[in-house]
Short mmCIF file of C-alpha atoms in Angstrom, two decimals:
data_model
loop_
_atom_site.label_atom_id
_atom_site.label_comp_id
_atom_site.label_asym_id
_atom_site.label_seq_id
_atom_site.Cartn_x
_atom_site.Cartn_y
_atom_site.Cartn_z
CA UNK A 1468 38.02 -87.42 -70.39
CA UNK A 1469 36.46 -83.72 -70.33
CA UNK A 1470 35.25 -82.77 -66.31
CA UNK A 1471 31.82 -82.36 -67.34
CA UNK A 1472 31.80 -85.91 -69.07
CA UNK A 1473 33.40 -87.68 -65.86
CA UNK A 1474 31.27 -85.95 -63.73
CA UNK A 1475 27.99 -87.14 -65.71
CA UNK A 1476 29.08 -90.65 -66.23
CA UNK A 1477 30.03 -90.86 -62.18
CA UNK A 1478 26.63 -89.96 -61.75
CA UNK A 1479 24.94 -92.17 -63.77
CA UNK A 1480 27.17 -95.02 -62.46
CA UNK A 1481 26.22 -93.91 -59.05
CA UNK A 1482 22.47 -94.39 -59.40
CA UNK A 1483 23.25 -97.85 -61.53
CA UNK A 1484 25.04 -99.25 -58.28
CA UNK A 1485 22.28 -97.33 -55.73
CA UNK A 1486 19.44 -99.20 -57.78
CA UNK A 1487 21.14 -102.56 -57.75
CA UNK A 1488 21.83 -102.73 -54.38
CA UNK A 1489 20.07 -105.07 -52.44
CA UNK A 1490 17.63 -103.60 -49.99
CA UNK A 1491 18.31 -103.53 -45.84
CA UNK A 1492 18.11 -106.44 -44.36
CA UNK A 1493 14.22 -106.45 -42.23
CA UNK A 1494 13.90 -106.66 -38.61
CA UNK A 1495 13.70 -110.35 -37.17
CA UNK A 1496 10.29 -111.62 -37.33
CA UNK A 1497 8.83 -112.02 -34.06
CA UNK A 1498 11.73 -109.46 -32.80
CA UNK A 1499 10.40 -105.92 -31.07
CA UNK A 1500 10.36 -103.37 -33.21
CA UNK A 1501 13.11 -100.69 -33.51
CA UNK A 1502 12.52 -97.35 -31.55
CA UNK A 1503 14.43 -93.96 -31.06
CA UNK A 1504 15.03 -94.85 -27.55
CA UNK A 1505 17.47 -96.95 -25.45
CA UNK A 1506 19.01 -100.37 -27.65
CA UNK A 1507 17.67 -101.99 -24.37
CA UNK A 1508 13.91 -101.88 -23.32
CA UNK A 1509 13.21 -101.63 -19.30
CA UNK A 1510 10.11 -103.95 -18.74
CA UNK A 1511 8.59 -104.53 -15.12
CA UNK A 1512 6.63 -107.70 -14.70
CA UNK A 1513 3.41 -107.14 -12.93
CA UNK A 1514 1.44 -109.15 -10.85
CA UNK A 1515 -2.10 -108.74 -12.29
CA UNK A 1516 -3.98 -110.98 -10.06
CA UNK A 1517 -2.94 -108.74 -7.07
CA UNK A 1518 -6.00 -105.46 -6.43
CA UNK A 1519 -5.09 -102.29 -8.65
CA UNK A 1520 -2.29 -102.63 -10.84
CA UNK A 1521 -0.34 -99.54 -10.88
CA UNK A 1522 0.01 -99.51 -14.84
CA UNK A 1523 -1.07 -96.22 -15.81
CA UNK A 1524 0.68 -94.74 -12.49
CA UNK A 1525 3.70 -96.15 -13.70
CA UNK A 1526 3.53 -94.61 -16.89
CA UNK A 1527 2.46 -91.48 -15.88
CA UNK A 1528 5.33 -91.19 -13.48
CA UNK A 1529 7.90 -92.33 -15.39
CA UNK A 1530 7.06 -92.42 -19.33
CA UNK A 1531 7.95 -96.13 -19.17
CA UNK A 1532 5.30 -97.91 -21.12
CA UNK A 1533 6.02 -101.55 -21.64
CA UNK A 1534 5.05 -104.02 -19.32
CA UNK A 1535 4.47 -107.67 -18.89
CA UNK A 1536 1.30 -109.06 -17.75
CA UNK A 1537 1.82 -112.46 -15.45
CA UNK A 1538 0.93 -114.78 -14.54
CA UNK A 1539 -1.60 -116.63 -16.68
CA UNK A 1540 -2.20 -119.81 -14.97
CA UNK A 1541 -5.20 -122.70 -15.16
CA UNK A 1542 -8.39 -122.34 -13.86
CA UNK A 1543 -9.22 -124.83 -11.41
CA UNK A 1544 -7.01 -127.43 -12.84
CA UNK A 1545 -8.51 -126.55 -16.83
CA UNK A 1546 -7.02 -125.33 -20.06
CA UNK A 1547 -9.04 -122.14 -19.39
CA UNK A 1548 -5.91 -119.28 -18.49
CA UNK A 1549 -6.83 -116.90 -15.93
CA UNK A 1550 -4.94 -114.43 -14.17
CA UNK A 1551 -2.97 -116.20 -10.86
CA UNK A 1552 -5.86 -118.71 -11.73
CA UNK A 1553 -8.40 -117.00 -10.35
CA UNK A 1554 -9.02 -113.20 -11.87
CA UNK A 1555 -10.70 -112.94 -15.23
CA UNK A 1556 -8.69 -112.55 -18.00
CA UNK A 1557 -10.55 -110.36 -19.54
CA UNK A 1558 -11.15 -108.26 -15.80
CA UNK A 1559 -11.85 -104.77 -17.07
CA UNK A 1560 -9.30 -103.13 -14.33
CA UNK A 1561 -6.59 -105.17 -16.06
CA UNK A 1562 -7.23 -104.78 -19.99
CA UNK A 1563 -8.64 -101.38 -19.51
CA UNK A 1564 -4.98 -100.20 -17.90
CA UNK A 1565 -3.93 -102.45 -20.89
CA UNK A 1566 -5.56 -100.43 -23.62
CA UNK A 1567 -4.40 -97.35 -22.10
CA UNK A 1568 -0.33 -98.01 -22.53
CA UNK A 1569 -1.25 -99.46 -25.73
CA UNK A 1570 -2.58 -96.19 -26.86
CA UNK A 1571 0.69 -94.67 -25.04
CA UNK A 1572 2.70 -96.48 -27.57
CA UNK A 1573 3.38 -99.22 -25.16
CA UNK A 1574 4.71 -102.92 -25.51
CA UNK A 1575 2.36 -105.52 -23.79
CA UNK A 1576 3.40 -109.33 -23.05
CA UNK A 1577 1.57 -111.62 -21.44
CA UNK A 1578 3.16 -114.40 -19.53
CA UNK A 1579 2.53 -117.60 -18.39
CA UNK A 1580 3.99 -120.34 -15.81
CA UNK A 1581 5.75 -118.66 -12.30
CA UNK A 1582 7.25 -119.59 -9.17
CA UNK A 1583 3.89 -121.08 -8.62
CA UNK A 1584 0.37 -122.71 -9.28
CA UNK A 1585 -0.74 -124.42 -12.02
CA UNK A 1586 0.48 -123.77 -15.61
CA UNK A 1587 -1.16 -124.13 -18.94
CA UNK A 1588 1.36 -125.99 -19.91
CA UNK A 1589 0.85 -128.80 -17.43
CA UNK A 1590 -2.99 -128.97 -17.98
CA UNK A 1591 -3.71 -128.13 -21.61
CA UNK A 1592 -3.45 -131.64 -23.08
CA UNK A 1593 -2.81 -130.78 -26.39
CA UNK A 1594 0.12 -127.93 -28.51
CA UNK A 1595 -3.51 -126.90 -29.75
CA UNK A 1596 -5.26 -126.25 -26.96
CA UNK A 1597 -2.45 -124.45 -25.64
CA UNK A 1598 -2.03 -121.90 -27.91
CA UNK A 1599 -5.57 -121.31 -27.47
CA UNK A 1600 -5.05 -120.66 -24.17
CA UNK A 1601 -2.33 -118.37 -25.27
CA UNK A 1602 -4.44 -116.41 -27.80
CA UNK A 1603 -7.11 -115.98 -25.15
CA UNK A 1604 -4.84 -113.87 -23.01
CA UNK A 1605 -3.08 -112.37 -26.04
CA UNK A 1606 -6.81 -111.31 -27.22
CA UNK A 1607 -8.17 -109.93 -24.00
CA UNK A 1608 -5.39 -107.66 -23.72
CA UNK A 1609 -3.74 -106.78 -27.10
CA UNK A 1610 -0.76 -107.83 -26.52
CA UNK A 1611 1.84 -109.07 -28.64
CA UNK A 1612 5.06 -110.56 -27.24
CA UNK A 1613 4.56 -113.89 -25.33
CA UNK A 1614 6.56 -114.87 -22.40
CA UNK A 1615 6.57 -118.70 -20.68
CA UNK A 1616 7.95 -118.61 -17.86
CA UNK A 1617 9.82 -121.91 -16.72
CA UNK A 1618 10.20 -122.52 -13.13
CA UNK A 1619 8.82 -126.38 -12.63
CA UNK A 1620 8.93 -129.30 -15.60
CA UNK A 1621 6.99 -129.06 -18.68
CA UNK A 1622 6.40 -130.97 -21.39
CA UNK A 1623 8.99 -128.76 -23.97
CA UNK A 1624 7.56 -130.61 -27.40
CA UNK A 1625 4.07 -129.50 -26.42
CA UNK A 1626 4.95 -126.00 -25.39
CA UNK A 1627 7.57 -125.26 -28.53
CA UNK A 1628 4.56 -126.70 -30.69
CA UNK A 1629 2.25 -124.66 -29.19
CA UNK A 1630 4.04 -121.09 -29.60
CA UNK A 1631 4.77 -122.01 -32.97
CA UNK A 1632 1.57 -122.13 -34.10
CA UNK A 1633 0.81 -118.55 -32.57
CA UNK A 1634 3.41 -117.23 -33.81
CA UNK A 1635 2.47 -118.48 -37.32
CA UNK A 1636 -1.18 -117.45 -36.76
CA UNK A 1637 -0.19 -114.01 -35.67
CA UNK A 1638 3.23 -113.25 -35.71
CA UNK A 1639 4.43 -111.12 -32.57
CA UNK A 1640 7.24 -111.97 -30.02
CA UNK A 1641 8.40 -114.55 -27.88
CA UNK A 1642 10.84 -115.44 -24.88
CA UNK A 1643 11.25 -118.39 -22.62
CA UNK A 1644 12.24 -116.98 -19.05
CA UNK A 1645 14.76 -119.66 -17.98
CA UNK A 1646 16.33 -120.10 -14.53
CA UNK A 1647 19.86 -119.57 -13.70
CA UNK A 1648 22.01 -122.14 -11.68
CA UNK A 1649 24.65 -120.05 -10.76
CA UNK A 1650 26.39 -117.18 -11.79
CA UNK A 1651 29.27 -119.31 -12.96
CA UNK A 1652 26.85 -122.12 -14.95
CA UNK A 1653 24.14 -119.45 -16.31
CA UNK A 1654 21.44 -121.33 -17.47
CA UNK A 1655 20.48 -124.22 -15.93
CA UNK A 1656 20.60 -127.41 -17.98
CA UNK A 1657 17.04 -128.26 -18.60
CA UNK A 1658 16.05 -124.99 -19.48
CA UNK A 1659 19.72 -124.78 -21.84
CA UNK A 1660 17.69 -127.50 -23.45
CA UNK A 1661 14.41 -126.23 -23.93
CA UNK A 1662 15.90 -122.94 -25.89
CA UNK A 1663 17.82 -125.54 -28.02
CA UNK A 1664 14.71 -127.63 -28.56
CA UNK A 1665 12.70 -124.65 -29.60
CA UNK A 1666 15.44 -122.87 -31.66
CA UNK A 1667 15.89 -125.98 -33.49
CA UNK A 1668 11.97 -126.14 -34.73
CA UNK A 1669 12.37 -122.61 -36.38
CA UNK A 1670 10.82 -120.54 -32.83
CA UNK A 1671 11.50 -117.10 -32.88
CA UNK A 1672 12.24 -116.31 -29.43
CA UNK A 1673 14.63 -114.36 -26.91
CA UNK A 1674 16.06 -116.13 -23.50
CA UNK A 1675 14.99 -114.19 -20.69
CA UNK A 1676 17.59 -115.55 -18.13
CA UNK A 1677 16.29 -115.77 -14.49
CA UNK A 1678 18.94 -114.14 -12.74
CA UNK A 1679 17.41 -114.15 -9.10
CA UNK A 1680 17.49 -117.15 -6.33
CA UNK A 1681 20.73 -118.82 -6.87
CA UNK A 1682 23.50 -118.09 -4.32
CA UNK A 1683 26.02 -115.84 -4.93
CA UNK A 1684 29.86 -116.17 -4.73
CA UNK A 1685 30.80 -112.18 -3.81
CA UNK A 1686 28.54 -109.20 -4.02
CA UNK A 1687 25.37 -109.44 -5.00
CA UNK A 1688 25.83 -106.85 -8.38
CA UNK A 1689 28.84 -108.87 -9.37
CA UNK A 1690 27.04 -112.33 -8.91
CA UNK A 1691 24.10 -111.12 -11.09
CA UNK A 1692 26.39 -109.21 -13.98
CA UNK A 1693 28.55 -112.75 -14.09
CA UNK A 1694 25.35 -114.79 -14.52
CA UNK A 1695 24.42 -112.21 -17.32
CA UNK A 1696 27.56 -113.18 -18.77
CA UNK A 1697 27.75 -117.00 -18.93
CA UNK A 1698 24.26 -116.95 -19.74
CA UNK A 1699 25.50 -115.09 -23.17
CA UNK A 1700 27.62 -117.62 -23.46
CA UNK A 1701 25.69 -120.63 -23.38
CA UNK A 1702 23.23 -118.79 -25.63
CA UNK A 1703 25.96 -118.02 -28.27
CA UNK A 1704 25.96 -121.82 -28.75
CA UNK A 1705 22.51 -122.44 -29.93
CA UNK A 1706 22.10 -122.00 -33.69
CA UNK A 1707 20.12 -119.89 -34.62
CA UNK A 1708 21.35 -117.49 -32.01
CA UNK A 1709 17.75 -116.08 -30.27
CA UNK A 1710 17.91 -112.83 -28.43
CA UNK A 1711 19.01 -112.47 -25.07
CA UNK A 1712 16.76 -110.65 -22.04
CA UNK A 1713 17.90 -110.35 -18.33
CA UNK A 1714 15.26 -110.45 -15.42
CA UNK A 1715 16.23 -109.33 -11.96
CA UNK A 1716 14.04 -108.82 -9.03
CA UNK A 1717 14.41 -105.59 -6.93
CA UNK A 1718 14.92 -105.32 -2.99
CA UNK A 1719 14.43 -108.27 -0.89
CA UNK A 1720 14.89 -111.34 -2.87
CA UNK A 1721 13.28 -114.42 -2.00
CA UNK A 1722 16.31 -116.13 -1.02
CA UNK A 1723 18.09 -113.30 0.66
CA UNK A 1724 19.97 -111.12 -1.01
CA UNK A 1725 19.20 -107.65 -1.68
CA UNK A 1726 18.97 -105.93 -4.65
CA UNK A 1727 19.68 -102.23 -3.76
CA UNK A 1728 19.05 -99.53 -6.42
CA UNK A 1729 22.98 -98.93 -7.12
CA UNK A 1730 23.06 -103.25 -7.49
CA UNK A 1731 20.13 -102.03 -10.63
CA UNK A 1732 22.14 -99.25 -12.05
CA UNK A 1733 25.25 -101.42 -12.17
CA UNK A 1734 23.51 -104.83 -13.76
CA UNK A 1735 21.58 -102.31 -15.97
CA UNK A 1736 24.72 -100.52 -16.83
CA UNK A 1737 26.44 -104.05 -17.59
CA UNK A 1738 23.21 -105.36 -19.51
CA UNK A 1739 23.24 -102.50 -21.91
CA UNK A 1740 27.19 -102.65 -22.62
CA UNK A 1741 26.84 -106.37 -23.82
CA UNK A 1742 24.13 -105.81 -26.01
CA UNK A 1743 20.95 -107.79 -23.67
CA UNK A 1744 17.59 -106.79 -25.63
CA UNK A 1745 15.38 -106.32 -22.87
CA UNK A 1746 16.12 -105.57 -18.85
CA UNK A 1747 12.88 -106.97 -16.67
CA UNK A 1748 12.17 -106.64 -13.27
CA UNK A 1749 9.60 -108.36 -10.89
CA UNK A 1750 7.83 -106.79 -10.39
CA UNK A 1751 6.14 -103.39 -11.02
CA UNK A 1752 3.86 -103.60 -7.33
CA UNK A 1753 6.84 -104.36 -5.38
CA UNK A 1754 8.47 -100.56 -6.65
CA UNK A 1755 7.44 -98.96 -3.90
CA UNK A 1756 8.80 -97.70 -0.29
CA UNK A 1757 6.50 -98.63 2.75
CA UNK A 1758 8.48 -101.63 4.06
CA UNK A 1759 12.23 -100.63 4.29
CA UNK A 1760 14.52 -103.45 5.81
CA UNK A 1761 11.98 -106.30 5.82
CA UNK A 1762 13.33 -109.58 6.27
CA UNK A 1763 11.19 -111.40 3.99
CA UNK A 1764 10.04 -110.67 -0.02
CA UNK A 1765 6.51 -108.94 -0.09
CA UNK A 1766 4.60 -108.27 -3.12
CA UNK A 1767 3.74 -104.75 -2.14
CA UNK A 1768 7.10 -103.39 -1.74
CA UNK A 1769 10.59 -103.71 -1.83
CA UNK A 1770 12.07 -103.71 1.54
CA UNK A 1771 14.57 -101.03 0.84
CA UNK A 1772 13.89 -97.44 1.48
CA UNK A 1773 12.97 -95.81 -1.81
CA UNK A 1774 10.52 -93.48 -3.36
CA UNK A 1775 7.92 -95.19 -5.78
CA UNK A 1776 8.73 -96.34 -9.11
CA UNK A 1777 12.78 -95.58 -7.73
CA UNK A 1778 14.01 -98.41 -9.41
CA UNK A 1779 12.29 -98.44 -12.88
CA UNK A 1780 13.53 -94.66 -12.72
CA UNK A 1781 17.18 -96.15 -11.95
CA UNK A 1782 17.03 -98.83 -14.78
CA UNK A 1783 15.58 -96.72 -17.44
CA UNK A 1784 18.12 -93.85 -16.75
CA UNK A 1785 21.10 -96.59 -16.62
CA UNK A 1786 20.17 -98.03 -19.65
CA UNK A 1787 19.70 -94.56 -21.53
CA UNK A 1788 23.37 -93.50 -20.17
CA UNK A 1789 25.18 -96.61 -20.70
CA UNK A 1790 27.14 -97.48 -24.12
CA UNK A 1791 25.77 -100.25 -25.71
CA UNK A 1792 26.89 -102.68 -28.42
CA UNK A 1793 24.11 -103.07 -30.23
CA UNK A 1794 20.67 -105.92 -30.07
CA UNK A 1795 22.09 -109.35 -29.92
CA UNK A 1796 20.30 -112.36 -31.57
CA UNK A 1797 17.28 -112.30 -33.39
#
């Protein structure tokens, strides 16, 4: 066959096959969207019910723009959310910081549930008057991911009904933040079965694992990075696989244990090399210096000697360095 001829035919082959192929596979419904940045997002929680939210300070400082709102809770024992259960959900010091990282480019999530008071979950009596309680706080604040956070019993057919139908509705992104027995169990069993309960309906969803206030066998980085680890695990056995997130909580832990900022940077590190979607911290308010060596957990600071924002600056620098394998999950 003549050169010319080959090289025409080749072509046209070429474009046959190009044409024919089937298109790239879509993003995960429900999953956060792809950006140029770190494979692993750095998200601080932050406690909205506390006076001035340092949102915009945080992003201003450190051009991290993603938060999560908590904690929606009942209002005086009603289905009506409000932040901690007493500040307005739609308090304009809250969704007007809200609008501004939105307009930033930011992520917003709004979560529910908590070490404490009473959750929607508990009072709402019905899967459909909980996800109106849901879209309330998704509403007043544009958000769109959707975090429960599972620290007491709930009623897990309710709730997995519930975030189905706002994630029908209106799409967006969910995770159940689970607690973590021990670094060597990972998750512990009832919340093991909630994930499998709601990945079995058809939820969407990532598992945010809880790894704070269990004790640890050895140092404190290793503990959490283990717990990271069998938490994968247990995750690679429900079908279909959801996503996997990691929340820590920086300094002075509630049951001891410190969290230093080289304990971050290693975990973060760690988090990013086995492929963990999203790296959360609680919380945003306690990023600060003021209280170094305190022997108790305070919301306003972290009882290690730092500058402000120190560790958000740690995590999203850790994350950015480290190699990753790639989003796991959904």
């Amino acid at each position: 066959m003549p050169a010319i001829v080959g090289t025409v035919v080749a072509a046209l082959v070429a474009a046959t096959v190009a044409a024919c192929a089937p298109d790239p596979p879509a993003p995960a419904a429900g999953a956060p969207p792809p950006t140029g940045g770190p494979a692993v997002a750095v998200t601080p929680y932050v406690d909205v019910s506390l006076p001035d939210p340092p949102l915009v300070a945080m992003a201003d400082a450190t051009g991290v723009d993603d938060a999560v709102l908590a904690f929606g809770l009942a209002t005086d024992g009603t289905c009506a959310p409000a932040w901690g259960g007493t500040v307005a959900v739609d308090d304009p010091g809250i969704t007007d910081q809200a609008a501004a990282l939105r307009n930033r480019g930011g992520r917003l999530t709004v979560a529910t549930g908590g070490a404490s008071g009473d959750y929607l979950e508990n009072t709402c009596d019905t899967a459909s008057d909980l996800a109106g309680a849901y879209t309330r706080l998704l509403d007043a604040t544009g958000a769109t991911g959707l975090d429960v956070d599972v620290e007491t019993d709930i009623p897990d057919e309710t709730v997995v009904a519930a975030l189905q139908q706002v994630q029908q509705q209106r799409g967006g992104h969910v995770s159940l933040t689970l607690q973590v027995a021990d670094q060597h169990q990972g998750l512990e069993d009832q919340g093991l079965d909630l994930a499998r309960a709601a990945a079995a309906a058809g939820l969407r969803f990532d598992v945010d694992a809880l790894v704070m206030d269990f004790p640890p066998d050895g140092a404190w980085a290793q503990a959490m990075t283990d717990a990271v680890s069998a938490t994968r695990a247990q995750v690679a056995t429900i079908s279909p696989m959801p996503g996997t997130a990691v929340t820590i909580m920086i300094g002075r832990t509630d049951t001891g244990p410190v969290t230093t900022l080289d304990d971050a940077r290693t975990v973060a590190r760690d988090v990013a090399a086995q492929g963990v979607r999203d790296l959360r911290f609680w919380s945003l308010g306690r990023d600060r210096g003021g209280c170094p060596g305190a022997s108790e957990a305070r919301p306003d600071c972290s009882g290690v000697a730092q500058q402000d924002f120190a560790f958000i600056e740690t995590l999203r620098d850790a994350v950015r360095d480290a190699p990753t394998t790639g989003r796991n999950g959904s």
